[in-house]
CSV table of C-alpha atoms in Angstrom, one decimal:
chain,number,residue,atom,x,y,z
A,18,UNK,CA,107.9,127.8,85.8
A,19,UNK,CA,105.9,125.2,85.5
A,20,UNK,CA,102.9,124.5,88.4
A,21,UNK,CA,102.3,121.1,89.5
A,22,UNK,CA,99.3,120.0,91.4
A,23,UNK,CA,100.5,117.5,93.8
A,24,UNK,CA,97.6,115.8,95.8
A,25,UNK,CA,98.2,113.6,98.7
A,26,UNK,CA,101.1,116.1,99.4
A,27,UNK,CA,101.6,115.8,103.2
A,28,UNK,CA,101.6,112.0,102.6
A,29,UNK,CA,104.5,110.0,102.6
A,30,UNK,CA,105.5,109.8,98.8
A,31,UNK,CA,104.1,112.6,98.4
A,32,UNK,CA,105.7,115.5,100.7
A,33,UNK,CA,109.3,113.8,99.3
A,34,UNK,CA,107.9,114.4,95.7
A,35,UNK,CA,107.0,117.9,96.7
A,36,UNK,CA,111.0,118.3,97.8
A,37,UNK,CA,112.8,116.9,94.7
A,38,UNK,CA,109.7,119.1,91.8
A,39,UNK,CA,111.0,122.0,93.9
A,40,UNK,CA,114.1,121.1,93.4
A,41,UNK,CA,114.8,120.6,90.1
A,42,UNK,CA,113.2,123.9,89.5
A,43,UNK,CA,109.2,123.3,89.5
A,44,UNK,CA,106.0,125.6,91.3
A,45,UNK,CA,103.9,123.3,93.7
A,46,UNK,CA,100.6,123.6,95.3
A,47,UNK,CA,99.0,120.6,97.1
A,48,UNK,CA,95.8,119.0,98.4
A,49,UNK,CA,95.6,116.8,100.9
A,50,UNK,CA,92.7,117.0,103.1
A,51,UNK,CA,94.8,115.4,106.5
A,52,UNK,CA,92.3,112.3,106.8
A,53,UNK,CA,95.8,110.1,106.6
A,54,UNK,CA,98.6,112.5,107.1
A,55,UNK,CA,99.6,115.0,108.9
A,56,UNK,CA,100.6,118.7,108.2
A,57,UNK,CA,104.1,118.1,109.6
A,58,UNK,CA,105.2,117.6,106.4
A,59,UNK,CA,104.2,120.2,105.3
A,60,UNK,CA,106.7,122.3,107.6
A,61,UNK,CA,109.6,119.5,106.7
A,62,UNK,CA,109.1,120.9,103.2
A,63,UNK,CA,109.5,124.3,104.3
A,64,UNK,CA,112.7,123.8,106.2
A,65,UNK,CA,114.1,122.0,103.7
A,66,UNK,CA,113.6,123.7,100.3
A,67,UNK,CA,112.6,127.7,101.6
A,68,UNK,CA,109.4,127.2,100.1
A,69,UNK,CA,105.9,127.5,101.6
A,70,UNK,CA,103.2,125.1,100.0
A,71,UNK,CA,99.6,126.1,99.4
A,72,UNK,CA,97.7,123.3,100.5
A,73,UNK,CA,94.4,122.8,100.0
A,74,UNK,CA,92.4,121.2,102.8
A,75,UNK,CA,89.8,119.5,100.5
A,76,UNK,CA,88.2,115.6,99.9
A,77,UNK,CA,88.9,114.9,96.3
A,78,UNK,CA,85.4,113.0,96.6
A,79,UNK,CA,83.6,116.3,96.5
A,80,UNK,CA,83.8,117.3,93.0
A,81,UNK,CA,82.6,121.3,93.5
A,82,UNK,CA,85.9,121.5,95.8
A,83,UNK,CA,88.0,120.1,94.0
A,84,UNK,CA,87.2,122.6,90.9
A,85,UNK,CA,87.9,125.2,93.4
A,86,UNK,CA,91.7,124.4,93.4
A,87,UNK,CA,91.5,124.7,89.1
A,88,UNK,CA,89.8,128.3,89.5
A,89,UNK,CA,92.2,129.5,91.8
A,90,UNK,CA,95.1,128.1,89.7
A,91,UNK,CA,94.3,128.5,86.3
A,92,UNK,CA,97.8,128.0,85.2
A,93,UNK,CA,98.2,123.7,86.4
A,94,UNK,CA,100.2,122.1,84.1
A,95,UNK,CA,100.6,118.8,85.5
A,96,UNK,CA,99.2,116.7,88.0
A,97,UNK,CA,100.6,113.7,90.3
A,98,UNK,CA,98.0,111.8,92.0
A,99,UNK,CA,98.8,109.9,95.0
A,100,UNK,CA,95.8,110.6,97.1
A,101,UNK,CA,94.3,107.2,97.9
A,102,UNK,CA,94.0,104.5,100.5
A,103,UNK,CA,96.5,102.6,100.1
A,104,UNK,CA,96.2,99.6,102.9
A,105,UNK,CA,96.2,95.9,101.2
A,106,UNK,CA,94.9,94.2,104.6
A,107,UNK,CA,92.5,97.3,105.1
A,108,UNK,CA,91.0,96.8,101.9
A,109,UNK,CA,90.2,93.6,102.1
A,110,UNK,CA,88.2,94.7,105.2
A,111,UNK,CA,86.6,97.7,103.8
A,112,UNK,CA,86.4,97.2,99.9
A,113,UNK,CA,83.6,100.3,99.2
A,114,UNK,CA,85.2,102.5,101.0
A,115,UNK,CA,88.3,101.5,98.8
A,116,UNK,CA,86.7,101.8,95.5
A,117,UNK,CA,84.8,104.9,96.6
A,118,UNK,CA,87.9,106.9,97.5
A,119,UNK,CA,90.5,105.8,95.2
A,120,UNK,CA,88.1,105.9,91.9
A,121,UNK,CA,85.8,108.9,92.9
A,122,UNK,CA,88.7,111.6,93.5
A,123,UNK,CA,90.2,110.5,90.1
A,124,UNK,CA,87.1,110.9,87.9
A,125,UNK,CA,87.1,114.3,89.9
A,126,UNK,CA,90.6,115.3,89.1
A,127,UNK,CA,90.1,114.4,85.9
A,128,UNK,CA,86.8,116.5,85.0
A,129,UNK,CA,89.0,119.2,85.8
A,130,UNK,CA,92.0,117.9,83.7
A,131,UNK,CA,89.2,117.6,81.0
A,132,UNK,CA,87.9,121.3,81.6
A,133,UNK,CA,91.3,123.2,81.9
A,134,UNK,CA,93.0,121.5,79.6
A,135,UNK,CA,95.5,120.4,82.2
A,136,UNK,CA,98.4,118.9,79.2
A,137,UNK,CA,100.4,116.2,82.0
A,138,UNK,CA,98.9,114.0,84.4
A,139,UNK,CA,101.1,111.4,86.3
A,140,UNK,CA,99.6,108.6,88.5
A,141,UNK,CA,100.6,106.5,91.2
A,142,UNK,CA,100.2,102.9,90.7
A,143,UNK,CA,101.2,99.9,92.1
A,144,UNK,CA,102.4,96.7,91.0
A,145,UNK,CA,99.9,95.0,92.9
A,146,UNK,CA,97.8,95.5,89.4
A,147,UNK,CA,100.0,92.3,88.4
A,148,UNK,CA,98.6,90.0,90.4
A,149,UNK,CA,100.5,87.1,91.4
A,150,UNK,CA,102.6,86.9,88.4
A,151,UNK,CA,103.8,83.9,86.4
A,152,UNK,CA,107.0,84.8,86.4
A,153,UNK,CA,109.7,87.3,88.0
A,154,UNK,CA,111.3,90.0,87.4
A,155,UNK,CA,108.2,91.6,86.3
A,156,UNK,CA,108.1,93.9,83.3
A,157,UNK,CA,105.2,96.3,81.8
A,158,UNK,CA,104.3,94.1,78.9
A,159,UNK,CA,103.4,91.4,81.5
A,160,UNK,CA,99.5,90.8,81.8
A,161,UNK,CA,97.2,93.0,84.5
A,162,UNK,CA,95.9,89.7,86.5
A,163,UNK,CA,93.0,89.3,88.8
A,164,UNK,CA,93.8,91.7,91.7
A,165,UNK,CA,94.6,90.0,95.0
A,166,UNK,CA,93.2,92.5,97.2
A,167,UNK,CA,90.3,95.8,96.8
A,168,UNK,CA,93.1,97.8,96.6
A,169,UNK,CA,95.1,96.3,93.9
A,170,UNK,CA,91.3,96.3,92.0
A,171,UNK,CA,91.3,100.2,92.6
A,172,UNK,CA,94.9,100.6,91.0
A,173,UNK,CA,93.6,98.5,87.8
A,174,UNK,CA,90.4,100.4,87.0
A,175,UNK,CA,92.6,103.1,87.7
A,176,UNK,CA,94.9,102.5,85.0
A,177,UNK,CA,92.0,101.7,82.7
A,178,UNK,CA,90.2,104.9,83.6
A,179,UNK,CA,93.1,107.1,82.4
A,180,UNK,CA,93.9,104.6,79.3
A,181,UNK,CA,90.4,105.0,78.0
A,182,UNK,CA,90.3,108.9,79.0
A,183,UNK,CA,93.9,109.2,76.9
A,184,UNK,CA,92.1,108.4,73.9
A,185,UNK,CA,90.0,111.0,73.9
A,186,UNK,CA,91.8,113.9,75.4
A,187,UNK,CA,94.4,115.7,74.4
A,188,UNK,CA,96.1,115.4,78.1
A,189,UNK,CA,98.9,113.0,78.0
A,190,UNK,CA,99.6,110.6,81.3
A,191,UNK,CA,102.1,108.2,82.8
A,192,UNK,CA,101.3,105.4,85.3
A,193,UNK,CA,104.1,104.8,87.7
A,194,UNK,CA,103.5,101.3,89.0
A,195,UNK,CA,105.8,101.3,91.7
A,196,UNK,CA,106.9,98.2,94.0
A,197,UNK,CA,107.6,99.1,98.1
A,198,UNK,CA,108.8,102.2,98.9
A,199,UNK,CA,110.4,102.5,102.4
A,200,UNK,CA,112.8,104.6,103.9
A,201,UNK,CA,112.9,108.6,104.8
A,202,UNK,CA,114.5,111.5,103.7
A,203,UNK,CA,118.6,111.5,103.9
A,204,UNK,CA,117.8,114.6,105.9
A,205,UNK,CA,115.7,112.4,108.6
A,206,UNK,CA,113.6,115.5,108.6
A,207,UNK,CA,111.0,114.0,106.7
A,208,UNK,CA,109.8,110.7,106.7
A,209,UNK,CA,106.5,107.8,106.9
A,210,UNK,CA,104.0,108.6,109.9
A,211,UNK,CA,101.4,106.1,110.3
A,212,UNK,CA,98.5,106.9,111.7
A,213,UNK,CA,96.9,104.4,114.0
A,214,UNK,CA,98.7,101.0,113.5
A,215,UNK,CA,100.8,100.9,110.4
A,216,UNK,CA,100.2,98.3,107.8
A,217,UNK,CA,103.5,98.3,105.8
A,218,UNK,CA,106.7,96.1,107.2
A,219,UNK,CA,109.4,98.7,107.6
A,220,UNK,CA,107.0,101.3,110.0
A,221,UNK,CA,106.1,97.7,111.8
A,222,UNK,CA,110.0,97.0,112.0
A,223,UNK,CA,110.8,100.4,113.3
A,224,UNK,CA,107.8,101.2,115.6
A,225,UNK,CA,108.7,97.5,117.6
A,226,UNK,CA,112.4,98.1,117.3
A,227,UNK,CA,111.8,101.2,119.4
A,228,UNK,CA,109.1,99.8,121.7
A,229,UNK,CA,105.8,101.5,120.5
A,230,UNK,CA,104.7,97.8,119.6
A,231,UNK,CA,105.5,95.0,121.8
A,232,UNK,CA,106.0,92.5,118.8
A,233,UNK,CA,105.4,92.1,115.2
A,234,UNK,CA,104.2,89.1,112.9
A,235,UNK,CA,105.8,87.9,110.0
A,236,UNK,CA,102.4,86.9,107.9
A,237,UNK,CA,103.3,83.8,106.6
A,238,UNK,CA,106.5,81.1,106.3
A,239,UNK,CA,105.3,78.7,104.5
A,240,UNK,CA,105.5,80.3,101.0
A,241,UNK,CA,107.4,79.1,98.1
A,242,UNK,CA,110.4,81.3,98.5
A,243,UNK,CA,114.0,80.5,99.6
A,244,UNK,CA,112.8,81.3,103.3
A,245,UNK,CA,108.9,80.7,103.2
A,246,UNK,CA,108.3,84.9,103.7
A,247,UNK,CA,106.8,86.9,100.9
A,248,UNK,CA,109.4,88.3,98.4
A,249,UNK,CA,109.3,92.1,97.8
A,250,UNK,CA,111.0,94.8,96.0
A,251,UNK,CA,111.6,97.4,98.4
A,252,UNK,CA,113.0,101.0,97.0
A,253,UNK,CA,113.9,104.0,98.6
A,254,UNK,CA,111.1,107.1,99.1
A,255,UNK,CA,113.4,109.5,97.3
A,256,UNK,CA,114.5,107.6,94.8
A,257,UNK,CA,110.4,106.6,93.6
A,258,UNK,CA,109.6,110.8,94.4
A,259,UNK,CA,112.5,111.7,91.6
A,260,UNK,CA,111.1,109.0,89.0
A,261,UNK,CA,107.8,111.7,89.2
A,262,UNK,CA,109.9,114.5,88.3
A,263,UNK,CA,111.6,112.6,85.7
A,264,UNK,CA,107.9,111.5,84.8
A,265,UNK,CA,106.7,114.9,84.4
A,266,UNK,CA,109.8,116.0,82.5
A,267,UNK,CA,109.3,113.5,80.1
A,268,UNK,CA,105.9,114.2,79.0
A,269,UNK,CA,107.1,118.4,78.9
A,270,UNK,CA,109.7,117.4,76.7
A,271,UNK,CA,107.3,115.2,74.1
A,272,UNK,CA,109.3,112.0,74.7
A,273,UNK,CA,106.3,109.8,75.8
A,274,UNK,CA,105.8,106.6,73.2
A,275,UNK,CA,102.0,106.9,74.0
A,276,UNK,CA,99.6,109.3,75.2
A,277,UNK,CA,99.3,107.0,78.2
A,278,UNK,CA,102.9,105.2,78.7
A,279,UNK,CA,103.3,103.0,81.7
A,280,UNK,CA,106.6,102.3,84.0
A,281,UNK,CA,107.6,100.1,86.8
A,282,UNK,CA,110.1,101.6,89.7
A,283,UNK,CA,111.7,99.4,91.5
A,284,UNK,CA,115.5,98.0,91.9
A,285,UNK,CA,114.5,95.0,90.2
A,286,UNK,CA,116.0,93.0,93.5
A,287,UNK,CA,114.1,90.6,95.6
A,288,UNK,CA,113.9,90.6,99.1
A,289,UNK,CA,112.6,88.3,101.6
A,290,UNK,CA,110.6,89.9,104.3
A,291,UNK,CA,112.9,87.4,106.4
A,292,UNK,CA,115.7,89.4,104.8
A,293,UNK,CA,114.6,92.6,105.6
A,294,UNK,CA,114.6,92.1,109.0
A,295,UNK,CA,117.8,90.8,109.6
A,296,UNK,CA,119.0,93.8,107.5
A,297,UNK,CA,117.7,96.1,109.7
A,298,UNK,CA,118.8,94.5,112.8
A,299,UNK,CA,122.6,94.5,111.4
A,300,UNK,CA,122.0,98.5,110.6
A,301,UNK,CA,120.4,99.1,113.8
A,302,UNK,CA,121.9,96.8,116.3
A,303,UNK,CA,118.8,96.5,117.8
A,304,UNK,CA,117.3,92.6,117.9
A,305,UNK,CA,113.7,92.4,116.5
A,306,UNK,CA,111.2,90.1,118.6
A,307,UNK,CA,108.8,88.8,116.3
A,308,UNK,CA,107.1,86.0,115.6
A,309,UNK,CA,105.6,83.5,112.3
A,310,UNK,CA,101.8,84.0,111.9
A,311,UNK,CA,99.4,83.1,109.3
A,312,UNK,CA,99.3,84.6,105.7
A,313,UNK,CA,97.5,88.0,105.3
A,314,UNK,CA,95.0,88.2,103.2
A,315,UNK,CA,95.7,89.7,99.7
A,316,UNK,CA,99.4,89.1,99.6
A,317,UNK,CA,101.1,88.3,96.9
A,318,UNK,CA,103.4,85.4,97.1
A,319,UNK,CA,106.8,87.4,95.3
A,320,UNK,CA,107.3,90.1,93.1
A,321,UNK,CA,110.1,92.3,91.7
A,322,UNK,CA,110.5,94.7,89.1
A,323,UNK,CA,112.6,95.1,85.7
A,324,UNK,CA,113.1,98.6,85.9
A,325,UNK,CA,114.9,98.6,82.4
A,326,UNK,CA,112.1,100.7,81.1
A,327,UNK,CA,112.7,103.6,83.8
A,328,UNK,CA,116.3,103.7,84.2
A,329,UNK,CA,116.6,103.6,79.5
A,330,UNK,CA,113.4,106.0,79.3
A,331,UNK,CA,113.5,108.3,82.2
A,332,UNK,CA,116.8,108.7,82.8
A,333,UNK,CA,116.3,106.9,86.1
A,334,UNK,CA,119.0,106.1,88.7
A,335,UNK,CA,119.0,104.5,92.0
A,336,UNK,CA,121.0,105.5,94.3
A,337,UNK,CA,119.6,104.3,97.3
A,338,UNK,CA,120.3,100.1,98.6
A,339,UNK,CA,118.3,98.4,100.9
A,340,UNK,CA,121.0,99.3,104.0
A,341,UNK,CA,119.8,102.6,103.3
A,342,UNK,CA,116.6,102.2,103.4
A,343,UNK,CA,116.7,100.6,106.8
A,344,UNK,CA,119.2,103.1,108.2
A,345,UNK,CA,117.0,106.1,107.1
A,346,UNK,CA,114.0,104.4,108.5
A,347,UNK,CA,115.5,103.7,111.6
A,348,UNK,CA,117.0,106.9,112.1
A,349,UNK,CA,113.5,109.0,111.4
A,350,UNK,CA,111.8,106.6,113.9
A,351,UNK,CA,114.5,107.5,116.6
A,352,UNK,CA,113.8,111.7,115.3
A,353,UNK,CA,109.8,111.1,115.3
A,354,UNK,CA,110.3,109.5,119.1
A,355,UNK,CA,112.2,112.7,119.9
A,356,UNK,CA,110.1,115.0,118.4
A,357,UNK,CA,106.4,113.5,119.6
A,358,UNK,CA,107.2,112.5,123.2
């Protein structure tokens, strides 16, 4: 059985990652040091699959505790990294803290891939690294463009960090540049919990559908799209956490083109953030109050993916549509206002 280190595994992609590697048969450990998540999920994972997961309490930053988790577990065989601050408006605020955190625990990690010869590493990108692109659906031969935000710039030196360090190891590595992941667990055991204010649309749809904020703001109407909001490709949680184990069994198997191949996840659909709402007032039944404000800064103007590359390569399906996404969402956030009251 292989072990897979997952880290950021109480977060949100994360923890449903965790649930589908155990479930097609993989050993997990995870570290996640609970700066931006909470150890619920690590109880939701519990329930779920029978398992218990070692997690280890630990900053990536700190490179002495991070070799701690490769001394105790001498037997990783693949990583998936998705510890990193991840807020586009946030980073725009706070840019060191962006490219301290999201660049320093990857050298780390991989010192360690470097030293125990660690064969599979699988990272998780973003397609913010494409910029505002010149044209739509996106695919992975299309140019890396000047990031829009500090975190978009993290996700690009990323990717250049592991294509340089894949030409010199004998590790072998994926980048998963995925598009907006939303939604919870069919289960509605296991879902997003923002801490603080949440930053990302469907948490801001849910948390003022249910009254924990009195309105929300749709950044901007006045772009060029077919309603003036931004245009997004919004895919399910569990349908980006199985692309990882598909990722990972790819790279076990030997099918990988590259020691450093790259794929975009998304449902290669464009939706309006306009649309969105409207779709999750016709799931819900519940009637948004929102109103227009002014563009955020860092936003792209509209991006979806061609996902040829993952549904031919990986064996990829969706199986998850937007109504789905909303109707999971909705439902955790009613279970989450059960649960915490």
């Amino acid at each position: 059985m292989n072990k897979i280190l997952v880290t950021g595994g109480c977060g949100y992609i994360g923890s449903h990652t965790i649930i589908d590697l155990i479930e097609n048969g993989f050993d997990v450990i995870s570290v996640d040091d609970n700066s931006r998540s909470t150890t619920y999920a690590l109880s939701a994972i519990e329930r779920l699959t029978g398992k218990l997961i070692k997690n280890y309490t630990i900053d990536l930053k700190d490179f002495d505790s991070t070799h701690t988790i490769f001394t105790d577990n001498k037997d990783i065989t693949g990583i998936i990294h998705f510890a990193a601050f991840k807020a586009v408006g946030e980073s725009c605020e706070f840019p060191i803290n962006y490219y301290e955190n999201n660049l320093f625990s990857l050298i780390n990690l991989l010192k360690c891939v470097k030293e125990f010869k660690v064969p599979y590493f699988v990272f998780s990108s973003s397609c913010t690294v494409y910029g505002n692109p010149d044209s739509i659906p996106v695919t992975e031969k299309f140019p890396v463009k000047k990031a829009e935000s500090p975190y978009g710039s993290t996700k690009q030196m990323a990717e250049i960090i592991l294509q340089d360090f894949s030409k010199t190891e004998s590790a072998t590595s994926v980048l998963l540049r995925y598009f907006n992941p939303v939604g919870a667990h069919p289960s509605i055991l296991l879902g997003e919990i923002p801490l603080g204010k949440p930053m990302n649309l469907v948490p801001v749809i849910t948390q003022t559908a249910i009254g924990k904020l009195p309105e929300m703001f749709v950044c901007g109407s006045d772009y060029p799209t077919r309603d003036g909001s931004c245009i997004r490709d919004y895919i399910h949680v569990s349908d980006i956490a199985h692309a990882h184990t598909l990722a990972l069994e790819y790279l076990i198997k030997k099918k990988n083109k590259t020691n450093c191949d790259v794929f975009n996840l998304g449902t290669g659909d464009g939706v309006t953030v306009l649309e969105a709402i409207q779709m999750f007032e016709q799931v819900s039944g519940v009637k948004l109050k929102y109103k227009i404000g002014p563009r955020r800064s860092g936003d792209v103007i509209a991006i979806y993916a061609n996902n040829n590359l993952a549904v031919n390569e990986l064996g990829w399906e969706i199986k998850y549509g937007l109504k789905e996404m909303m109707d999971t969402a909705w439902k955790w956030e009613l279970f989450l206002d059960n649960k915490f009251k």
